[in-house]
């Protein structure tokens, strides 16, 4: 059981995961089933993904998502998002990862605005770490994002996470890593698009992520995706009603096994624009 492991061993085993989660929670079953390719997406989860996407959200909405790894429950993730569109759209998001032994929480507040076919956004993140027997640590980080429609069928998106590189430990000169994500979205037709992007942590190799979304019916969508380094495959379903959305994502990788994520979104008020 994880709570019987010596604390130093636990910290080492969580090291890579902690770093990855600190820089990019990337919640929401839609993004998950597309291989976490979220740089060009504009939905309720943009406040925790590419914040520029808030500028294109049309409805006041609230969302909740739960991401589960059956093989190791401490890696489960929970997130909440609330957004309100306007000339300057605003969003609030909360993300939690871990258990009573180790836990990470991120509270994000962001804003996005559109200028023609280009959207830009900025958010501030308060990241809190809690390690049993050691204590808590809280830091502030800043993230920036942009999305631009180059043509009616081609969109480019990019965001920089933790652009200010806040200190995790000044004594050890350890900073929260900066992550750069750049992606493209190409509309194959009105009911289908592909996304592909590169995610680069300054200290690790780039991750290539791609996905496909196809609308079978105005109320039913299917998605698939893949990652390279580390390799993983993804599949998902989406359901669209007038005020309610539900999404499911499945992920499988040889190293970590399967993950499942379920997301629900409720639109409190529609057609704000």
mmCIF file of C-alpha atoms in Angstrom:
data_model
loop_
_atom_site.group_PDB
_atom_site.id
_atom_site.type_symbol
_atom_site.label_atom_id
_atom_site.label_comp_id
_atom_site.label_asym_id
_atom_site.label_seq_id
_atom_site.Cartn_x
_atom_site.Cartn_y
_atom_site.Cartn_z
ATOM 1 C CA UNK A 1 0.000 0.000 0.000
ATOM 2 C CA UNK A 2 1.245 3.461 -0.862
ATOM 3 C CA UNK A 3 0.857 4.779 2.692
ATOM 4 C CA UNK A 4 3.372 2.193 3.924
ATOM 5 C CA UNK A 5 6.148 3.395 1.641
ATOM 6 C CA UNK A 6 8.918 5.462 3.180
ATOM 7 C CA UNK A 7 8.365 9.125 2.429
ATOM 8 C CA UNK A 8 11.585 9.652 0.426
ATOM 9 C CA UNK A 9 10.673 6.736 -1.857
ATOM 10 C CA UNK A 10 7.203 8.172 -2.348
ATOM 11 C CA UNK A 11 8.608 11.570 -3.327
ATOM 12 C CA UNK A 12 10.980 10.020 -5.886
ATOM 13 C CA UNK A 13 8.256 7.823 -7.391
ATOM 14 C CA UNK A 14 5.968 10.818 -7.758
ATOM 15 C CA UNK A 15 8.691 13.103 -9.132
ATOM 16 C CA UNK A 16 7.919 12.906 -12.839
ATOM 17 C CA UNK A 17 4.137 12.888 -12.331
ATOM 18 C CA UNK A 18 4.300 15.872 -9.972
ATOM 19 C CA UNK A 19 6.255 17.858 -12.531
ATOM 20 C CA UNK A 20 3.839 16.975 -15.326
ATOM 21 C CA UNK A 21 0.725 17.778 -13.312
ATOM 22 C CA UNK A 22 2.145 21.071 -12.022
ATOM 23 C CA UNK A 23 2.680 22.386 -15.501
ATOM 24 C CA UNK A 24 -0.450 21.196 -17.311
ATOM 25 C CA UNK A 25 -3.504 19.566 -15.696
ATOM 26 C CA UNK A 26 -5.315 19.564 -19.090
ATOM 27 C CA UNK A 27 -8.670 18.352 -17.693
ATOM 28 C CA UNK A 28 -11.900 17.502 -19.497
ATOM 29 C CA UNK A 29 -12.847 14.240 -21.195
ATOM 30 C CA UNK A 30 -13.046 15.948 -24.590
ATOM 31 C CA UNK A 31 -9.390 17.008 -24.533
ATOM 32 C CA UNK A 32 -8.433 13.701 -22.896
ATOM 33 C CA UNK A 33 -9.951 11.571 -25.665
ATOM 34 C CA UNK A 34 -8.129 13.697 -28.271
ATOM 35 C CA UNK A 35 -4.817 12.725 -26.696
ATOM 36 C CA UNK A 36 -4.818 15.870 -24.518
ATOM 37 C CA UNK A 37 -4.631 17.971 -27.705
ATOM 38 C CA UNK A 38 -6.261 21.090 -26.275
ATOM 39 C CA UNK A 39 -4.247 24.052 -27.652
ATOM 40 C CA UNK A 40 -6.926 24.895 -30.245
ATOM 41 C CA UNK A 41 -10.032 23.967 -28.246
ATOM 42 C CA UNK A 42 -12.455 26.563 -26.915
ATOM 43 C CA UNK A 43 -14.752 25.282 -24.201
ATOM 44 C CA UNK A 44 -15.430 25.453 -20.463
ATOM 45 C CA UNK A 45 -12.076 23.828 -19.679
ATOM 46 C CA UNK A 46 -10.044 26.513 -21.441
ATOM 47 C CA UNK A 47 -9.443 28.161 -18.069
ATOM 48 C CA UNK A 48 -7.329 25.120 -17.133
ATOM 49 C CA UNK A 49 -6.040 24.439 -20.673
ATOM 50 C CA UNK A 50 -5.335 27.193 -23.249
ATOM 51 C CA UNK A 51 -6.908 30.201 -21.545
ATOM 52 C CA UNK A 52 -7.356 32.006 -24.896
ATOM 53 C CA UNK A 53 -10.234 29.602 -25.617
ATOM 54 C CA UNK A 54 -12.369 31.465 -23.062
ATOM 55 C CA UNK A 55 -12.802 34.255 -25.617
ATOM 56 C CA UNK A 56 -14.798 31.909 -27.875
ATOM 57 C CA UNK A 57 -17.106 30.398 -25.236
ATOM 58 C CA UNK A 58 -20.707 31.495 -25.844
ATOM 59 C CA UNK A 59 -22.552 30.347 -22.726
ATOM 60 C CA UNK A 60 -22.380 30.791 -18.982
ATOM 61 C CA UNK A 61 -21.527 27.261 -17.932
ATOM 62 C CA UNK A 62 -20.226 25.114 -15.129
ATOM 63 C CA UNK A 63 -18.380 21.800 -15.490
ATOM 64 C CA UNK A 64 -17.102 18.943 -13.347
ATOM 65 C CA UNK A 65 -14.755 16.132 -14.355
ATOM 66 C CA UNK A 66 -13.334 13.045 -12.664
ATOM 67 C CA UNK A 67 -10.282 11.224 -14.050
ATOM 68 C CA UNK A 68 -9.641 7.755 -12.606
ATOM 69 C CA UNK A 69 -6.708 5.347 -12.882
ATOM 70 C CA UNK A 70 -7.990 2.004 -11.520
ATOM 71 C CA UNK A 71 -4.496 0.540 -11.118
ATOM 72 C CA UNK A 72 -3.403 3.311 -8.739
ATOM 73 C CA UNK A 73 -6.142 5.400 -7.126
ATOM 74 C CA UNK A 74 -3.794 8.113 -5.711
ATOM 75 C CA UNK A 75 -3.312 9.263 -9.321
ATOM 76 C CA UNK A 76 -7.014 10.142 -9.647
ATOM 77 C CA UNK A 77 -7.765 13.736 -10.657
ATOM 78 C CA UNK A 78 -10.760 16.018 -10.083
ATOM 79 C CA UNK A 79 -11.450 19.402 -11.695
ATOM 80 C CA UNK A 80 -14.137 22.081 -11.720
ATOM 81 C CA UNK A 81 -14.631 24.980 -14.146
ATOM 82 C CA UNK A 82 -16.929 27.999 -14.341
ATOM 83 C CA UNK A 83 -16.916 30.498 -17.207
ATOM 84 C CA UNK A 84 -18.807 33.618 -18.227
ATOM 85 C CA UNK A 85 -18.516 35.008 -21.793
ATOM 86 C CA UNK A 86 -18.404 38.677 -22.689
ATOM 87 C CA UNK A 87 -16.200 41.221 -24.431
ATOM 88 C CA UNK A 88 -13.658 39.986 -21.939
ATOM 89 C CA UNK A 89 -14.621 36.432 -20.998
ATOM 90 C CA UNK A 90 -13.639 35.217 -17.552
ATOM 91 C CA UNK A 91 -13.228 31.780 -16.030
ATOM 92 C CA UNK A 92 -12.431 30.113 -12.741
ATOM 93 C CA UNK A 93 -11.018 26.609 -12.452
ATOM 94 C CA UNK A 94 -9.949 24.211 -9.714
ATOM 95 C CA UNK A 95 -7.853 21.054 -10.094
ATOM 96 C CA UNK A 96 -6.859 18.435 -7.500
ATOM 97 C CA UNK A 97 -4.468 15.505 -7.799
ATOM 98 C CA UNK A 98 -3.301 13.002 -5.184
ATOM 99 C CA UNK A 99 -4.419 11.652 -1.830
ATOM 100 C CA UNK A 100 -3.768 12.254 1.890
ATOM 101 C CA UNK A 101 -0.085 11.328 1.546
ATOM 102 C CA UNK A 102 0.657 13.681 -1.348
ATOM 103 C CA UNK A 103 -1.748 16.212 -2.841
ATOM 104 C CA UNK A 104 -1.560 18.999 -5.378
ATOM 105 C CA UNK A 105 -4.213 21.659 -5.886
ATOM 106 C CA UNK A 106 -4.400 24.361 -8.563
ATOM 107 C CA UNK A 107 -6.772 27.323 -8.460
ATOM 108 C CA UNK A 108 -6.825 29.275 -11.740
ATOM 109 C CA UNK A 109 -8.469 32.559 -12.650
ATOM 110 C CA UNK A 110 -8.280 33.663 -16.262
ATOM 111 C CA UNK A 111 -9.583 36.067 -18.886
ATOM 112 C CA UNK A 112 -9.720 35.936 -22.681
ATOM 113 C CA UNK A 113 -10.635 38.415 -25.402
ATOM 114 C CA UNK A 114 -11.043 38.193 -29.188
ATOM 115 C CA UNK A 115 -9.642 40.637 -31.727
ATOM 116 C CA UNK A 116 -11.043 39.667 -35.108
ATOM 117 C CA UNK A 117 -10.204 36.008 -35.697
ATOM 118 C CA UNK A 118 -7.532 35.963 -32.991
ATOM 119 C CA UNK A 119 -8.101 35.303 -29.286
ATOM 120 C CA UNK A 120 -5.635 35.977 -26.484
ATOM 121 C CA UNK A 121 -5.778 35.091 -22.817
ATOM 122 C CA UNK A 122 -3.977 35.304 -19.494
ATOM 123 C CA UNK A 123 -4.424 33.428 -16.247
ATOM 124 C CA UNK A 124 -2.971 33.349 -12.764
ATOM 125 C CA UNK A 125 -2.557 30.014 -10.993
ATOM 126 C CA UNK A 126 -2.194 29.403 -7.286
ATOM 127 C CA UNK A 127 -0.539 25.979 -6.881
ATOM 128 C CA UNK A 128 -0.514 24.316 -3.486
ATOM 129 C CA UNK A 129 1.465 21.180 -2.605
ATOM 130 C CA UNK A 130 0.788 19.155 0.519
ATOM 131 C CA UNK A 131 3.075 16.314 1.659
ATOM 132 C CA UNK A 132 2.190 14.321 4.763
ATOM 133 C CA UNK A 133 4.785 14.814 7.486
ATOM 134 C CA UNK A 134 6.494 17.705 5.684
ATOM 135 C CA UNK A 135 3.889 20.435 5.245
ATOM 136 C CA UNK A 136 2.395 22.689 2.586
ATOM 137 C CA UNK A 137 3.892 24.893 -0.111
ATOM 138 C CA UNK A 138 2.020 27.478 -2.164
ATOM 139 C CA UNK A 139 3.255 29.386 -5.243
ATOM 140 C CA UNK A 140 1.832 31.679 -7.921
ATOM 141 C CA UNK A 141 2.379 31.186 -11.644
ATOM 142 C CA UNK A 142 1.283 32.984 -14.817
ATOM 143 C CA UNK A 143 0.196 31.404 -18.106
ATOM 144 C CA UNK A 144 -0.464 32.998 -21.504
ATOM 145 C CA UNK A 145 -2.310 31.722 -24.569
ATOM 146 C CA UNK A 146 -3.430 32.556 -28.077
ATOM 147 C CA UNK A 147 -5.688 31.015 -30.768
ATOM 148 C CA UNK A 148 -5.953 32.306 -34.322
ATOM 149 C CA UNK A 149 -8.108 31.192 -37.251
ATOM 150 C CA UNK A 150 -5.728 31.456 -40.207
ATOM 151 C CA UNK A 151 -8.426 30.276 -42.644
ATOM 152 C CA UNK A 152 -11.994 28.977 -42.189
ATOM 153 C CA UNK A 153 -10.517 25.468 -41.968
ATOM 154 C CA UNK A 154 -7.128 26.003 -40.287
ATOM 155 C CA UNK A 155 -6.600 27.191 -36.707
ATOM 156 C CA UNK A 156 -3.372 27.538 -34.767
ATOM 157 C CA UNK A 157 -3.162 27.657 -30.984
ATOM 158 C CA UNK A 158 -0.331 28.062 -28.499
ATOM 159 C CA UNK A 159 0.097 28.600 -24.792
ATOM 160 C CA UNK A 160 2.969 29.002 -22.359
ATOM 161 C CA UNK A 161 2.434 27.584 -18.883
ATOM 162 C CA UNK A 162 4.330 28.953 -15.871
ATOM 163 C CA UNK A 163 5.943 31.675 -17.971
ATOM 164 C CA UNK A 164 7.327 33.352 -14.825
ATOM 165 C CA UNK A 165 9.086 30.145 -13.629
ATOM 166 C CA UNK A 166 8.269 30.569 -9.922
ATOM 167 C CA UNK A 167 10.603 29.092 -7.324
ATOM 168 C CA UNK A 168 9.740 25.751 -5.761
ATOM 169 C CA UNK A 169 12.838 26.086 -3.573
ATOM 170 C CA UNK A 170 15.124 29.124 -3.592
ATOM 171 C CA UNK A 171 17.680 27.283 -1.493
ATOM 172 C CA UNK A 172 18.072 24.615 -4.189
ATOM 173 C CA UNK A 173 17.403 27.044 -7.088
ATOM 174 C CA UNK A 174 14.508 24.786 -8.137
ATOM 175 C CA UNK A 175 11.788 26.374 -10.260
ATOM 176 C CA UNK A 176 8.473 25.213 -11.590
ATOM 177 C CA UNK A 177 9.189 24.232 -15.221
ATOM 178 C CA UNK A 178 7.875 26.249 -18.145
ATOM 179 C CA UNK A 179 5.882 24.342 -20.727
ATOM 180 C CA UNK A 180 5.269 25.409 -24.332
ATOM 181 C CA UNK A 181 2.379 23.835 -26.270
ATOM 182 C CA UNK A 182 1.776 24.612 -29.967
ATOM 183 C CA UNK A 183 -1.013 23.015 -32.006
ATOM 184 C CA UNK A 184 -2.971 23.017 -35.261
ATOM 185 C CA UNK A 185 -6.625 22.221 -35.934
ATOM 186 C CA UNK A 186 -7.792 21.344 -39.438
ATOM 187 C CA UNK A 187 -11.491 21.028 -40.294
ATOM 188 C CA UNK A 188 -11.925 18.096 -42.654
ATOM 189 C CA UNK A 189 -15.598 18.991 -43.094
ATOM 190 C CA UNK A 190 -18.292 20.708 -41.032
ATOM 191 C CA UNK A 191 -18.683 17.693 -38.736
ATOM 192 C CA UNK A 192 -15.066 16.534 -38.386
ATOM 193 C CA UNK A 193 -11.675 17.952 -37.473
ATOM 194 C CA UNK A 194 -8.176 16.748 -36.614
ATOM 195 C CA UNK A 195 -5.817 18.317 -34.098
ATOM 196 C CA UNK A 196 -2.105 17.838 -33.656
ATOM 197 C CA UNK A 197 0.335 19.527 -31.322
ATOM 198 C CA UNK A 198 3.736 19.432 -29.688
ATOM 199 C CA UNK A 199 4.212 19.825 -25.952
ATOM 200 C CA UNK A 200 7.717 20.778 -24.829
ATOM 201 C CA UNK A 201 8.956 20.942 -21.270
ATOM 202 C CA UNK A 202 12.299 22.704 -21.302
ATOM 203 C CA UNK A 203 13.857 19.759 -19.424
ATOM 204 C CA UNK A 204 12.277 16.837 -21.324
ATOM 205 C CA UNK A 205 11.759 15.588 -24.861
ATOM 206 C CA UNK A 206 8.786 16.921 -26.810
ATOM 207 C CA UNK A 207 5.496 14.989 -26.687
ATOM 208 C CA UNK A 208 3.577 14.653 -29.975
ATOM 209 C CA UNK A 209 -0.203 14.557 -29.502
ATOM 210 C CA UNK A 210 -2.956 14.166 -32.106
ATOM 211 C CA UNK A 211 -6.686 13.513 -32.193
ATOM 212 C CA UNK A 212 -9.812 13.311 -34.341
ATOM 213 C CA UNK A 213 -13.377 14.362 -33.511
ATOM 214 C CA UNK A 214 -16.322 13.300 -35.684
ATOM 215 C CA UNK A 215 -19.945 14.292 -35.157
ATOM 216 C CA UNK A 216 -22.106 11.291 -35.992
ATOM 217 C CA UNK A 217 -25.258 13.179 -35.081
ATOM 218 C CA UNK A 218 -25.861 16.634 -33.640
ATOM 219 C CA UNK A 219 -26.187 14.923 -30.232
ATOM 220 C CA UNK A 220 -23.468 12.253 -30.545
ATOM 221 C CA UNK A 221 -19.721 12.638 -31.155
ATOM 222 C CA UNK A 222 -16.856 10.134 -31.279
ATOM 223 C CA UNK A 223 -13.171 10.890 -30.721
ATOM 224 C CA UNK A 224 -9.825 9.166 -30.847
ATOM 225 C CA UNK A 225 -6.209 10.175 -30.369
ATOM 226 C CA UNK A 226 -2.647 9.134 -29.654
ATOM 227 C CA UNK A 227 0.541 10.341 -27.967
ATOM 228 C CA UNK A 228 4.161 9.618 -28.789
ATOM 229 C CA UNK A 229 6.739 9.770 -25.973
ATOM 230 C CA UNK A 230 5.247 8.473 -23.882
ATOM 231 C CA UNK A 231 3.054 6.347 -26.179
ATOM 232 C CA UNK A 232 -0.660 6.119 -25.391
ATOM 233 C CA UNK A 233 -3.946 5.526 -27.228
ATOM 234 C CA UNK A 234 -7.257 7.295 -26.591
ATOM 235 C CA UNK A 235 -10.967 6.936 -27.367
ATOM 236 C CA UNK A 236 -13.999 8.953 -26.348
ATOM 237 C CA UNK A 237 -17.686 9.732 -26.735
ATOM 238 C CA UNK A 238 -19.607 12.991 -26.394
ATOM 239 C CA UNK A 239 -23.296 13.684 -25.903
ATOM 240 C CA UNK A 240 -24.858 17.103 -26.577
ATOM 241 C CA UNK A 241 -28.241 18.277 -25.314
ATOM 242 C CA UNK A 242 -29.690 21.792 -25.199
ATOM 243 C CA UNK A 243 -28.222 22.719 -21.811
ATOM 244 C CA UNK A 244 -26.291 19.629 -20.814
ATOM 245 C CA UNK A 245 -23.114 17.992 -22.160
ATOM 246 C CA UNK A 246 -21.582 14.676 -21.106
ATOM 247 C CA UNK A 247 -18.237 13.279 -22.274
ATOM 248 C CA UNK A 248 -16.275 10.099 -21.634
ATOM 249 C CA UNK A 249 -12.605 9.341 -22.360
ATOM 250 C CA UNK A 250 -10.579 6.133 -22.231
ATOM 251 C CA UNK A 251 -6.782 6.035 -22.306
ATOM 252 C CA UNK A 252 -4.385 3.103 -22.426
ATOM 253 C CA UNK A 253 -0.604 3.043 -22.184
ATOM 254 C CA UNK A 254 1.715 0.104 -21.642
ATOM 255 C CA UNK A 255 3.442 1.747 -18.703
ATOM 256 C CA UNK A 256 0.433 2.976 -16.677
ATOM 257 C CA UNK A 257 -2.468 0.840 -17.902
ATOM 258 C CA UNK A 258 -5.908 2.394 -18.398
ATOM 259 C CA UNK A 259 -7.472 5.694 -17.385
ATOM 260 C CA UNK A 260 -11.113 6.732 -17.510
ATOM 261 C CA UNK A 261 -12.498 10.272 -17.376
ATOM 262 C CA UNK A 262 -16.121 11.402 -17.183
ATOM 263 C CA UNK A 263 -17.141 15.038 -17.621
ATOM 264 C CA UNK A 264 -20.457 16.841 -17.239
ATOM 265 C CA UNK A 265 -21.169 20.446 -18.208
ATOM 266 C CA UNK A 266 -24.325 22.434 -17.559
ATOM 267 C CA UNK A 267 -25.036 25.694 -19.376
ATOM 268 C CA UNK A 268 -26.609 28.060 -16.875
ATOM 269 C CA UNK A 269 -27.444 30.687 -19.487
ATOM 270 C CA UNK A 270 -27.106 30.433 -23.256
ATOM 271 C CA UNK A 271 -26.395 32.911 -26.064
ATOM 272 C CA UNK A 272 -24.547 35.519 -24.037
ATOM 273 C CA UNK A 273 -22.926 36.942 -27.216
#
